[in-house]
Amino acid sequence: MSQPSSRPPLRTGIVGYGLAGSVFHAPLIAATQALELVAVVTGDATRADLARATYKGLRVFASAAEMLSTADLDLVVVAAPNREHARLAQAAVDAGIAVVVDKPFAVTSGEAQSVVDAARARGVFLSVFQNRRWDGDFLTVQRLLGEGVFGTVSRFESRFERWRPVPKGGWRESGDVADAGGLLFDLGAHLIDQALVLFGPVTHVYAEVDRRRPTVQTDDDVFVALTHASGVRSHLWCSAVASNRGPRLRVLGDRAAYAKNALDGQEDALRLGGRPDRDPEWGTENEALWGTLGVDADASVVPTEPGAYQRFYAAVADALLTGAPPPVDPADGVTVLRIIEAARQADHERRLVAVP
């Protein structure tokens, strides 16, 4: 996945320079040899100044339309608020520019499918940013599954739980359905995607989607149960009000189980200004945080695979330069949204819902 020496880096622009754009996308793009971050879109003067100070020579645009028409880009990354994802992705496709869309792909599965169809018809590269496919704990579960150590897996448990009794505010906690706020669209999209990658298609969904803090208008405490066609059941939690957090991951098989408590540390490293190209120990987890494999008291500590968010954009560059498949098939993003829609229906009707 390295850049041919005779080929200049792929010119990349980001639409949106909030948390997603500044903490996740920009550093990972800058850390990818075959990509060059040349432009961002933000209407916030403080964010614009920060972007210019961090990435020398960067152009800042006030609108996506202006950037798409004047910046001569090879790749556009959509990191704007969720309600804008489909519209901005479609604009990039219409301009014939390769595009990566932050999760969730769109507000509805129908919107997402329309973008997929348009990209396919025009032959434009499209992928969805699911960085947590490169969490160390997730990579460890993938490896253990490949080694067959679990025997037949019956249940997969996965959690992103936090203790935030005081809301942070902003559109993610607003009540407008069109914003696609709340944890089900946010952390839930990661949890569902990981379960699909590990255990395949889902046939039925049950969900409990709750709002626990009185000052927020969107879900902040969510449980989703997936029945996979393979027979595995995935139990997924995301919460902002977990005063005592459960295991990050647990896999139960008829021969052994794997359990892990600590969350992957790459997000914290990025928030502190770290970059994988500058840290030779990037993604490596302290031994004290490793999970265990086995049966009860006979379980033994298992080294966590190094986390590797940088692989996403390396694979994007590889796809654009060599025609390799995208790191995340956009059809997977559509499927995640269909499951989210089924989960909302299941919660509303208090019943098990079949996934179309």
XYZ file of C-alpha atoms in Angstrom:
356
model
C 0.000 0.000 0.000
C 2.922 2.379 -0.421
C 2.924 5.284 -2.828
C 4.843 4.851 -6.100
C 7.727 7.341 -6.036
C 6.768 8.856 -9.395
C 3.159 9.490 -8.418
C 2.292 12.680 -6.487
C 0.082 12.243 -3.425
C -3.674 12.144 -3.933
C -5.098 15.584 -3.192
C -7.629 15.233 -0.389
C -10.220 17.588 1.072
C -12.390 17.251 4.173
C -15.896 18.672 4.467
C -16.331 19.500 8.148
C -13.659 20.218 10.746
C -15.364 19.366 14.013
C -14.491 16.324 16.105
C -14.584 13.841 13.230
C -12.702 16.006 10.767
C -10.017 17.371 13.061
C -9.383 14.445 15.432
C -9.907 11.405 13.213
C -9.749 12.151 9.505
C -7.167 14.932 9.198
C -4.408 13.246 11.261
C -4.933 9.860 9.599
C -4.881 11.402 6.126
C -1.732 13.362 6.987
C -0.150 10.136 8.236
C -0.771 8.385 4.890
C 2.134 8.771 2.483
C 0.005 8.468 -0.641
C -2.431 11.197 0.438
C -2.026 14.937 0.906
C -4.506 17.013 2.892
C -4.923 20.202 0.856
C -8.342 21.590 1.787
C -11.038 21.643 4.440
C -14.513 23.144 4.618
C -15.586 24.931 7.776
C -17.585 28.044 8.532
C -16.109 28.344 12.024
C -13.285 30.905 12.207
C -11.603 29.249 15.187
C -11.581 25.857 13.501
C -10.319 27.421 10.291
C -7.384 29.003 12.135
C -6.610 25.702 13.857
C -6.623 23.834 10.561
C -4.286 26.334 8.900
C -1.927 26.290 11.876
C -1.798 22.485 11.948
C -1.441 21.790 8.214
C 0.772 24.259 6.380
C -0.473 25.386 2.984
C -4.001 24.139 3.655
C -6.828 25.967 1.914
C -9.995 26.600 3.922
C -13.321 26.942 2.129
C -16.641 28.225 3.414
C -18.718 25.726 1.433
C -18.424 22.247 -0.031
C -19.588 23.526 -3.407
C -16.695 25.980 -3.566
C -14.140 23.350 -2.591
C -15.472 20.770 -5.063
C -15.392 23.251 -7.927
C -12.001 24.869 -7.317
C -9.669 22.655 -5.266
C -8.774 20.038 -7.941
C -9.256 17.088 -5.604
C -8.711 13.354 -5.980
C -10.603 12.456 -2.801
C -13.293 14.082 -0.662
C -14.011 13.072 2.927
C -17.461 13.902 4.295
C -17.155 14.607 8.032
C -20.051 17.051 8.369
C -23.068 16.492 10.661
C -25.004 13.307 9.914
C -27.951 14.968 8.189
C -25.567 16.247 5.469
C -23.766 12.983 4.736
C -25.866 11.741 1.819
C -26.201 15.163 0.171
C -22.498 15.916 0.317
C -21.506 12.421 -0.788
C -23.859 12.761 -3.748
C -22.303 16.122 -4.633
C -18.843 14.539 -4.702
C -20.094 11.667 -6.829
C -21.763 14.132 -9.224
C -18.400 15.914 -9.506
C -16.713 12.594 -10.309
C -14.511 12.736 -7.184
C -13.793 9.697 -5.004
C -15.495 9.997 -1.636
C -15.248 8.627 1.906
C -18.286 9.209 4.145
C -18.040 9.165 7.919
C -20.462 6.835 9.679
C -23.405 6.725 9.726
C -23.458 6.687 5.933
C -26.743 8.653 5.857
C -29.898 9.304 7.861
C -31.860 6.552 6.088
C -30.925 3.403 4.229
C -32.799 4.720 1.202
C -30.600 7.818 1.030
C -27.485 5.694 1.385
C -28.564 3.273 -1.327
C -29.174 6.167 -3.726
C -25.579 7.339 -3.251
C -24.270 3.789 -3.760
C -26.284 3.451 -6.982
C -25.066 6.814 -8.277
C -21.417 6.020 -7.506
C -21.687 2.645 -9.201
C -23.327 4.168 -12.283
C -20.582 6.800 -12.619
C -17.720 4.520 -11.665
C -16.764 6.714 -8.680
C -14.951 5.260 -5.668
C -17.065 5.268 -2.481
C -16.374 3.973 1.024
C -17.655 4.467 4.581
C -15.328 5.324 7.459
C -15.591 2.506 10.001
C -12.310 2.994 11.828
C -13.254 0.632 14.632
C -12.718 -2.334 12.337
C -9.085 -1.571 13.217
C -9.520 -1.454 17.000
C -6.983 -3.740 18.674
C -9.641 -5.686 20.571
C -11.682 -6.256 17.410
C -8.604 -7.405 15.480
C -7.834 -9.801 18.347
C -11.321 -11.335 18.163
C -10.950 -11.704 14.393
C -7.646 -13.525 14.870
C -9.029 -15.837 17.537
C -12.053 -16.670 15.402
C -9.726 -17.508 12.526
C -7.784 -19.844 14.801
C -10.985 -21.663 15.781
C -10.256 -21.475 19.510
C -13.860 -20.790 20.530
C -15.435 -23.851 18.941
C -19.013 -22.929 18.071
C -19.786 -19.356 19.105
C -23.187 -18.797 20.684
C -23.032 -15.183 21.826
C -21.052 -12.027 21.143
C -21.243 -9.113 23.572
C -19.902 -5.667 22.768
C -20.146 -2.356 24.606
C -19.258 1.291 24.255
C -20.302 2.632 27.648
C -19.480 5.993 29.194
C -20.410 8.015 32.261
C -21.560 11.445 31.098
C -24.406 12.475 33.394
C -24.072 16.091 32.248
C -24.944 16.435 28.528
C -22.405 18.091 26.240
C -25.064 19.769 24.077
C -25.056 20.129 20.292
C -26.946 18.508 17.443
C -26.132 14.947 18.556
C -28.421 15.478 21.542
C -31.125 17.449 19.727
C -34.600 16.142 19.041
C -34.692 16.625 15.267
C -35.031 13.208 13.624
C -33.365 14.541 10.477
C -30.151 15.148 12.437
C -29.729 11.388 13.082
C -28.419 12.194 16.537
C -28.279 9.886 19.513
C -26.104 6.923 20.394
C -27.772 4.368 18.121
C -26.606 6.298 15.045
C -23.256 7.137 16.634
C -21.620 4.352 18.638
C -24.365 1.927 17.640
C -23.262 2.141 14.011
C -19.804 0.924 15.060
C -21.142 -1.903 17.219
C -23.496 -3.165 14.514
C -20.808 -2.977 11.839
C -18.362 -4.973 13.973
C -20.958 -7.664 14.676
C -21.749 -7.968 10.954
C -18.077 -8.308 10.030
C -17.500 -10.994 12.655
C -20.667 -13.071 12.355
C -22.374 -12.240 9.087
C -25.902 -11.288 8.000
C -28.641 -10.523 10.498
C -32.159 -11.922 10.257
C -33.909 -10.376 13.282
C -33.445 -7.403 15.618
C -34.692 -6.548 19.091
C -33.878 -3.210 20.715
C -34.379 -0.957 23.724
C -33.668 2.653 22.788
C -33.981 4.979 25.773
C -33.463 8.600 26.789
C -32.276 8.650 30.406
C -31.045 12.220 30.938
C -33.965 14.658 31.206
C -32.279 17.498 29.304
C -31.496 15.569 26.084
C -33.879 14.794 23.236
C -32.102 11.810 21.685
C -31.307 8.287 22.845
C -28.429 8.014 25.303
C -28.862 4.426 26.543
C -29.279 1.656 23.979
C -29.393 -2.134 23.838
C -29.622 -4.022 20.539
C -29.882 -7.792 20.114
C -29.056 -9.241 16.702
C -29.861 -12.748 15.513
C -27.370 -13.734 12.827
C -28.159 -16.203 10.078
C -25.163 -18.167 11.380
C -26.993 -18.764 14.677
C -24.836 -16.402 16.733
C -26.619 -13.810 18.848
C -24.935 -10.407 19.255
C -25.838 -8.341 22.316
C -24.748 -4.729 21.904
C -24.816 -1.838 24.372
C -23.982 1.850 24.087
C -24.644 4.287 26.892
C -23.745 7.726 28.194
C -25.080 6.907 31.655
C -23.146 3.762 32.610
C -21.883 4.441 36.132
C -20.361 0.953 36.092
C -19.128 -0.292 32.736
C -19.382 -3.886 31.567
C -16.765 -5.745 29.506
C -15.806 -4.043 26.253
C -16.002 -7.412 24.474
C -17.019 -10.948 25.346
C -17.206 -13.933 22.989
C -18.778 -17.153 24.277
C -18.097 -20.461 22.529
C -18.594 -24.115 23.453
C -14.826 -24.562 23.920
C -13.609 -21.215 25.256
C -14.514 -17.576 25.872
C -12.674 -14.316 25.359
C -13.298 -11.299 27.582
C -11.725 -7.860 27.555
C -12.461 -4.764 29.597
C -10.347 -1.881 28.293
C -11.302 0.256 25.313
C -8.912 0.670 22.389
C -6.633 3.656 23.035
C -6.278 5.107 19.545
C -9.053 7.691 19.927
C -7.454 9.067 23.078
C -4.076 9.175 21.328
C -5.547 11.119 18.410
C -7.290 13.547 20.747
C -3.912 14.239 22.366
C -2.379 15.057 18.992
C -0.753 11.699 18.256
C -0.273 10.269 14.771
C 0.548 6.710 13.730
C 3.355 7.820 11.404
C 5.128 9.550 14.296
C 4.724 6.869 16.965
C 6.492 3.519 16.386
C 4.397 2.015 19.205
C 1.093 3.247 17.773
C -1.865 1.065 18.752
C 0.167 -1.110 21.125
C -1.713 -1.827 24.339
C -0.253 -2.100 27.822
C -0.129 -5.704 29.023
C -2.220 -4.810 32.075
C -5.157 -4.146 29.735
C -5.050 -7.394 27.746
C -8.034 -9.725 27.698
C -8.299 -13.365 28.693
C -9.075 -16.544 26.768
C -10.243 -19.858 28.181
C -12.807 -21.139 30.672
C -13.254 -19.377 34.024
C -10.214 -19.869 36.284
C -8.317 -21.642 33.508
C -8.405 -18.578 31.265
C -5.046 -17.098 30.269
C -4.013 -13.608 29.213
C -3.993 -12.973 25.468
C -1.930 -10.157 23.871
C -4.087 -7.562 22.146
C -3.350 -7.030 18.472
C -1.996 -3.526 17.796
C -4.751 -1.135 16.784
C -4.288 0.298 13.309
C -6.656 3.082 12.219
C -4.037 4.117 9.673
C -4.851 1.039 7.624
C -8.159 2.549 6.521
C -6.671 5.436 4.555
C -3.747 3.336 3.365
C -6.332 0.997 1.848
C -8.258 3.938 0.369
C -5.096 5.122 -1.364
C -4.358 1.592 -2.546
C -7.850 1.306 -4.005
C -7.546 4.611 -5.868
C -4.050 3.883 -7.189
C -4.360 0.173 -8.020
C -8.076 -0.584 -8.242
C -8.095 -2.688 -5.065
C -11.442 -3.028 -3.236
C -12.425 -0.264 -0.800
C -11.557 -0.917 2.857
C -15.270 -0.761 3.709
C -17.845 -1.736 1.101
C -20.475 1.047 0.995
C -23.133 -1.679 0.864
C -22.107 -2.485 4.441
C -23.029 1.073 5.411
C -26.472 0.601 3.896
C -26.925 -2.646 5.821
C -25.992 -0.965 9.108
C -28.689 1.653 8.490
C -31.274 -1.020 7.712
C -30.496 -2.644 11.044
C -30.719 0.716 12.834
C -34.129 1.250 11.224
C -35.228 -2.222 12.307
C -33.956 -1.502 15.824
C -36.008 1.684 16.048
C -39.075 -0.193 14.827
C -38.434 -2.993 17.328
C -38.181 -0.488 20.176
C -41.306 1.387 19.099
C -43.404 -1.761 18.666
C -41.763 -3.698 21.526
C -41.221 -6.781 19.406
C -38.687 -8.750 17.384
C -38.369 -7.326 13.861
C -37.165 -9.114 10.730
C -34.424 -7.346 8.779
C -35.475 -6.721 5.157
